[in-house]
Structures are given as C-alpha cells and as structure tokens.
Coordinates of C-alpha atoms in Angstrom, one line a residue:
X414 CA -162.5 -108.2 175.6
X415 CA -161.7 -106.2 172.5
X416 CA -161.9 -102.9 174.3
X417 CA -159.9 -104.2 177.3
X418 CA -156.9 -105.1 175.0
X419 CA -156.4 -101.9 173.2
X420 CA -152.8 -102.1 172.1
X421 CA -152.2 -98.4 172.9
X422 CA -153.6 -98.6 176.4
X423 CA -153.0 -102.2 177.7
X424 CA -149.7 -103.1 179.2
X425 CA -148.7 -106.7 178.7
X426 CA -147.7 -108.6 181.8
X427 CA -144.5 -110.0 180.1
X428 CA -143.2 -113.2 181.6
X429 CA -141.2 -116.0 180.0
X430 CA -143.7 -118.7 179.1
X431 CA -143.7 -121.9 177.2
X432 CA -146.0 -121.3 174.3
X433 CA -146.2 -125.1 173.8
X434 CA -147.9 -125.5 177.2
X435 CA -150.5 -122.8 176.5
X436 CA -151.2 -124.3 173.0
X437 CA -151.4 -127.8 174.3
X438 CA -153.9 -126.9 177.0
X439 CA -156.1 -125.0 174.4
X440 CA -156.0 -127.8 171.9
X441 CA -157.0 -130.3 174.6
X442 CA -159.9 -128.1 175.6
X443 CA -161.1 -128.1 171.9
X444 CA -160.6 -131.8 171.4
X445 CA -164.1 -132.9 172.5
X446 CA -165.7 -130.4 170.1
X447 CA -163.5 -131.6 167.2
X448 CA -164.2 -135.2 168.0
X449 CA -168.0 -134.6 168.0
X450 CA -167.7 -132.8 164.7
X451 CA -165.5 -135.4 163.1
X452 CA -162.5 -133.0 162.7
X453 CA -159.0 -134.4 163.2
X454 CA -157.3 -131.8 165.6
X455 CA -153.6 -132.2 166.1
X456 CA -150.7 -130.4 167.7
X457 CA -147.0 -130.6 167.0
X458 CA -144.0 -128.6 168.1
X459 CA -140.4 -128.7 167.2
X460 CA -139.6 -126.3 170.1
X461 CA -141.2 -125.5 173.4
X462 CA -141.6 -121.9 172.2
X463 CA -140.2 -119.9 175.0
X464 CA -141.5 -116.4 174.5
X465 CA -142.0 -113.2 176.6
X466 CA -145.7 -112.6 176.9
X467 CA -148.9 -112.8 178.9
X468 CA -150.0 -116.5 179.2
X469 CA -153.7 -115.6 179.7
X470 CA -153.8 -113.3 176.6
X471 CA -151.9 -115.8 174.5
X472 CA -154.4 -118.5 175.7
X473 CA -157.3 -116.3 174.4
X474 CA -155.4 -115.8 171.1
X475 CA -155.0 -119.6 170.7
X476 CA -158.5 -120.3 171.8
X477 CA -160.0 -117.9 169.2
X478 CA -157.8 -119.3 166.3
X479 CA -158.4 -122.9 167.2
X480 CA -162.1 -122.3 167.7
X481 CA -162.4 -120.7 164.3
X482 CA -160.5 -123.5 162.6
X483 CA -162.6 -126.2 164.2
X484 CA -165.8 -124.3 163.7
X485 CA -165.3 -123.8 159.9
X486 CA -163.7 -127.1 159.1
X487 CA -166.2 -129.6 157.8
X488 CA -166.6 -133.1 159.2
X489 CA -163.7 -135.3 158.0
X490 CA -161.4 -132.3 157.8
X491 CA -158.1 -131.5 159.5
X492 CA -156.9 -128.8 161.9
X493 CA -153.2 -128.8 162.7
X494 CA -151.7 -126.5 165.3
X495 CA -147.9 -126.1 165.1
X496 CA -145.2 -124.3 167.0
X497 CA -141.9 -123.9 165.1
X498 CA -138.7 -122.1 165.9
X499 CA -137.0 -120.6 162.9
X500 CA -133.9 -118.8 163.9
X501 CA -134.8 -116.4 166.7
X502 CA -138.5 -116.4 165.9
X503 CA -141.2 -118.6 167.3
X504 CA -144.1 -119.3 164.9
X505 CA -147.5 -120.4 165.9
X506 CA -149.3 -121.9 162.8
X507 CA -152.8 -123.1 162.6
X508 CA -153.6 -124.9 159.3
X509 CA -157.1 -126.2 158.4
X510 CA -158.9 -127.8 155.5
X511 CA -162.0 -125.6 155.9
X512 CA -163.4 -123.3 153.2
X513 CA -160.7 -120.6 153.8
X514 CA -161.2 -116.9 153.3
X515 CA -160.9 -115.5 149.8
X516 CA -157.6 -113.6 149.4
X517 CA -159.4 -110.3 148.7
X518 CA -161.3 -110.6 152.0
X519 CA -158.4 -111.5 154.3
X520 CA -157.5 -108.0 155.3
X521 CA -161.1 -107.3 156.3
X522 CA -161.4 -110.7 158.1
X523 CA -159.6 -109.3 161.1
X524 CA -162.1 -106.4 161.3
X525 CA -164.7 -106.3 164.0
X526 CA -167.8 -108.3 163.3
X527 CA -166.5 -109.9 160.1
X528 CA -168.6 -113.0 159.3
X529 CA -168.2 -115.5 156.5
X530 CA -171.5 -115.2 154.6
X531 CA -173.4 -118.4 154.1
X532 CA -171.3 -120.4 156.6
X533 CA -174.2 -121.3 158.8
X534 CA -172.0 -120.8 161.8
X535 CA -172.9 -118.7 164.8
X536 CA -170.6 -116.2 166.4
X537 CA -169.9 -112.5 166.9
X538 CA -167.2 -112.0 164.2
X539 CA -164.7 -110.7 166.8
X540 CA -162.4 -113.7 167.2
X541 CA -159.8 -112.8 164.6
X542 CA -159.9 -109.1 165.6
X543 CA -159.2 -110.0 169.2
X544 CA -156.4 -112.4 168.1
X545 CA -154.8 -109.7 166.0
X546 CA -154.9 -107.2 168.9
X547 CA -153.3 -109.8 171.2
X548 CA -150.6 -110.5 168.6
X549 CA -149.9 -106.8 168.3
X550 CA -149.6 -106.4 172.1
X551 CA -146.9 -109.1 171.9
X552 CA -145.0 -107.5 169.0
X553 CA -146.2 -110.2 166.7
X554 CA -148.3 -110.3 163.6
X555 CA -151.3 -112.4 162.4
X556 CA -151.1 -113.5 158.8
X557 CA -153.9 -115.4 156.9
X558 CA -152.6 -117.5 154.1
X559 CA -153.7 -120.5 152.1
X560 CA -153.4 -123.9 153.9
X561 CA -150.7 -126.4 153.1
X562 CA -152.8 -128.0 150.3
X563 CA -154.2 -124.8 148.9
X564 CA -157.5 -125.2 150.8
X565 CA -158.5 -123.7 154.1
X566 CA -156.2 -121.4 156.0
X567 CA -152.7 -121.5 157.2
X568 CA -152.5 -118.5 159.5
X569 CA -149.2 -117.7 161.1
X570 CA -148.4 -115.7 164.3
X571 CA -144.8 -114.7 164.9

C-alpha cells in the first residue's frame, strides 16, 4: 500500500465527498473490536466535512488511525473521532487515552516500521506512515499532539 501511494507518483481521484460518511463507516467497522476490548469508541461531527479527495484512500487513512487508537488504548479507555470545520478547513481529530507517544519520538512515529517498544501489540509499524502519505496526497497534514487531558494522543489531519 505504501509504495502504491507515493505522493510524487500517485494521482488522487478527487471528488467531493462527505468525510463524515467515510469516518462514520470506519468507526462502525471498529466498534466490535472496541467493545470486545472495553474501549469507548465515539464519533461526533459539527459539520459533514465536504472535502475534495479520494474516498477509498481517506477510508484507509481513517482505518489506520482508528485502528491504532483502539489498539493502544487500554480497557476502560476512550477513543473519540471528531470532524470539525474551522473557517474553511475541515479537521479530522482522533483523541485517545492510550499511552501516547513521547514528544521526542513523534516525528519518527510516522516513519516506516516504527513500533512502540514494550506495547505488546502486533503490527507492521506502517499505519501512521501510510496515513501521513494519504494526508499529503490530499494537501493535508498529520499532526501528533497530546490528548485532551494530557494523556494519549490527539492527532489532527487538516
């Protein structure tokens, strides 16, 4: 997937899409995993998030980010997925109460094969790298920040 979405070689099939529909579908697909794990997974939107983009690629972006958030958030934790319109920008924000990523490692966290040491979670370490590439293809950026309460992550795509 990562090689197929090289930002310099991959044209994006730009159509006007409702980001809220893409996100809603992906959150619903992750709900059973979150329930089994005891993670409260929610979605809220103050806007339908009309954007120009590729719905399939944006679905992959959302899948990767929600999967990471649910995967690393412990039982009893919270993952909130939000769409906000601020002026002319649409923001996709995923906030969790997981362990987070230390600030000094955040830049490297979007590198290929980055893994949180000692997490006990399986995976290839490509999810954030793929999400960042898809964001770039759409003229957006991926930002990893502290969560709302100072724990976990509060990443933003705009």
